[in-house]
Coordinates of C-alpha atoms in Angstrom, one line a residue:
X14 CA -39.9 -18.7 5.5
X15 CA -37.4 -16.3 7.0
X16 CA -37.9 -13.0 8.7
X17 CA -39.1 -9.9 6.8
X18 CA -35.6 -8.5 6.6
X19 CA -34.3 -11.8 5.1
X20 CA -37.0 -11.9 2.5
X21 CA -36.3 -8.3 1.6
X22 CA -32.6 -9.3 1.2
X23 CA -33.6 -12.1 -1.1
X24 CA -35.7 -9.8 -3.2
X25 CA -32.9 -7.2 -3.5
X26 CA -30.6 -10.0 -4.7
X27 CA -33.2 -10.9 -7.3
X28 CA -33.3 -7.3 -8.6
X29 CA -29.5 -7.3 -8.8
X30 CA -29.5 -10.6 -10.7
X31 CA -32.1 -9.4 -13.1
X32 CA -30.4 -6.1 -13.9
X33 CA -26.8 -7.2 -13.6
X34 CA -26.1 -4.3 -11.4
X35 CA -23.9 -4.4 -8.3
X36 CA -25.5 -4.8 -4.9
X37 CA -24.1 -4.3 -1.4
X38 CA -25.9 -5.9 1.5
X39 CA -25.2 -4.7 5.0
X40 CA -26.8 -5.9 8.2
X41 CA -26.6 -8.4 11.0
X42 CA -26.7 -12.1 10.4
X43 CA -25.9 -13.6 13.8
X44 CA -28.9 -15.7 14.8
X45 CA -29.0 -19.4 13.7
X46 CA -32.2 -18.9 11.6
X47 CA -30.7 -15.8 10.0
X48 CA -27.5 -17.7 9.2
X49 CA -29.3 -20.7 7.7
X50 CA -31.6 -18.6 5.6
X51 CA -28.6 -16.5 4.4
X52 CA -26.5 -19.6 3.6
X53 CA -29.4 -21.2 1.7
X54 CA -30.9 -18.3 -0.3
X55 CA -28.4 -15.4 -0.4
X56 CA -24.9 -16.8 -0.1
X57 CA -25.1 -18.8 -3.4
X58 CA -25.6 -15.5 -5.2
X59 CA -22.7 -13.6 -3.7
X60 CA -20.1 -12.6 -6.3
X61 CA -17.9 -9.8 -7.5
X62 CA -21.1 -7.8 -8.0
X63 CA -23.3 -9.0 -5.1
X64 CA -21.5 -8.4 -1.9
X65 CA -22.4 -8.9 1.8
X66 CA -20.4 -6.4 3.9
X67 CA -21.8 -7.5 7.2
X68 CA -22.7 -5.2 10.1
X69 CA -21.3 -1.7 9.6
X70 CA -20.6 1.3 11.8
X71 CA -22.6 4.5 11.4
X72 CA -19.8 6.0 9.4
X73 CA -19.6 3.0 7.1
X74 CA -23.4 3.0 6.6
X75 CA -23.3 6.7 5.6
X76 CA -20.5 6.0 3.1
X77 CA -22.4 3.0 1.6
X78 CA -25.6 5.1 1.3
X79 CA -23.8 8.1 -0.2
X80 CA -22.0 5.9 -2.8
X81 CA -25.2 4.1 -3.8
X82 CA -27.1 4.7 -6.9
X83 CA -30.3 3.9 -5.0
X84 CA -31.5 2.1 -1.9
X85 CA -33.7 -0.8 -2.6
X86 CA -36.5 -1.3 0.0
X87 CA -38.5 -4.2 -1.2
X88 CA -40.6 -4.4 1.9
X89 CA -43.3 -7.1 2.0
X90 CA -44.9 -6.4 5.4
X91 CA -46.5 -3.5 7.3
X92 CA -43.5 -2.0 9.0
X93 CA -44.6 0.9 11.1
X94 CA -41.6 3.1 10.2
X95 CA -38.6 2.7 7.9
X96 CA -35.7 4.6 9.3
X97 CA -33.4 3.2 6.6
X98 CA -35.4 5.1 4.0
X99 CA -34.8 8.4 5.8
X100 CA -31.2 7.7 6.3
X101 CA -30.8 7.0 2.6
X102 CA -32.6 10.1 1.5
X103 CA -30.6 12.2 4.1
X104 CA -27.5 11.0 2.3
X105 CA -28.9 12.2 -1.0
X106 CA -29.7 8.7 -2.2
X107 CA -33.2 8.0 -3.5
X108 CA -35.1 5.0 -2.3
X109 CA -37.1 2.6 -4.5
X110 CA -39.6 0.9 -2.2
X111 CA -42.7 -1.3 -2.4
X112 CA -46.0 0.1 -1.2
X113 CA -46.2 -1.5 2.2
X114 CA -46.3 -0.3 5.8
X115 CA -45.1 3.3 6.3
X116 CA -43.6 3.6 2.8
X117 CA -46.4 5.9 1.4
X118 CA -46.0 8.1 4.5
X119 CA -42.2 8.3 4.2
X120 CA -41.9 8.6 0.4
X121 CA -44.4 11.0 -1.3
X122 CA -45.5 10.3 -4.8
X123 CA -43.8 13.4 -6.1
X124 CA -40.5 11.5 -6.5
X125 CA -38.3 14.0 -4.5
X126 CA -37.0 11.3 -2.1
X127 CA -37.6 8.2 -4.1
X128 CA -40.1 6.1 -5.9
X129 CA -42.8 3.7 -4.8
X130 CA -43.6 0.6 -6.8
X131 CA -46.4 -1.8 -6.3
X132 CA -44.3 -4.9 -6.6
X133 CA -40.6 -5.6 -6.2
X134 CA -40.5 -6.8 -9.8
X135 CA -41.0 -3.1 -10.9
X136 CA -37.8 -2.0 -9.2
X137 CA -35.5 -2.6 -12.2
X138 CA -37.6 -0.3 -14.4
X139 CA -37.7 2.3 -11.6
X140 CA -33.9 2.6 -11.5
X141 CA -33.6 5.0 -14.4
X142 CA -36.4 7.2 -13.0
X143 CA -34.5 7.2 -9.7
X144 CA -31.4 8.4 -11.5
X145 CA -33.3 11.6 -12.4
X146 CA -33.7 12.5 -8.7
X147 CA -31.3 15.3 -7.7
X148 CA -29.3 14.2 -4.6
X149 CA -29.6 17.7 -3.1
X150 CA -33.3 17.7 -3.5
X151 CA -33.5 14.2 -2.1
X152 CA -31.6 15.4 1.0
X153 CA -33.8 18.5 1.3
X154 CA -36.9 16.3 1.2
X155 CA -35.5 14.2 4.1
X156 CA -34.7 17.4 6.1
X157 CA -38.1 19.0 5.5
X158 CA -40.0 15.9 6.6
X159 CA -37.8 14.2 9.1
X160 CA -35.3 16.6 10.7
X161 CA -35.2 16.1 14.5
X162 CA -36.7 19.6 15.1
X163 CA -39.6 18.9 12.8
X164 CA -40.2 15.5 14.3
X165 CA -40.1 16.9 17.9
X166 CA -42.5 19.7 16.9
X167 CA -44.9 17.2 15.3
X168 CA -44.8 14.9 18.4
X169 CA -45.4 17.9 20.7
X170 CA -48.3 19.0 18.6
X171 CA -49.8 15.5 18.6
X172 CA -49.4 15.2 22.4
X173 CA -51.0 18.6 23.0
X174 CA -53.9 17.8 20.8
X175 CA -54.4 14.5 22.6
X176 CA -54.2 16.1 26.0
X177 CA -56.6 18.9 25.1
X178 CA -59.2 16.5 23.7
X179 CA -58.9 14.3 26.8
X180 CA -59.9 17.3 29.0

């Protein structure tokens, strides 16, 4: 029940409850189904340490990511691309993500930009390993793999390859 983003929110709350660590949740919650899900499964856990900050501006999002110890990405579906992971790494904040969708393509197993776990229940144990990731190296990893210039060059290469094979 609930959308993928709502389930991910619930899982992040579960990690925060297990570890006793603070959690800041940001994002929209406007639709009736989003609101009822939030009221039933997230709101009861809000406290001094688990906080919902609502929708944020780009500047506020960057500040939240820069101030975070890690970004939890307990995805449970095959999302084709996780921009939030790249935004986090570009802010120097490692991502701890479950192995679904594009996660293995965005976060390499070398641990430069974050860590991949097989199940959200492994996230608490991964936090200490994430602490070892140098924020400068995390940002460098995001720039090397996802800077606009790199992405455009890769897209052009893919289009050129497709066009030449179609001839």
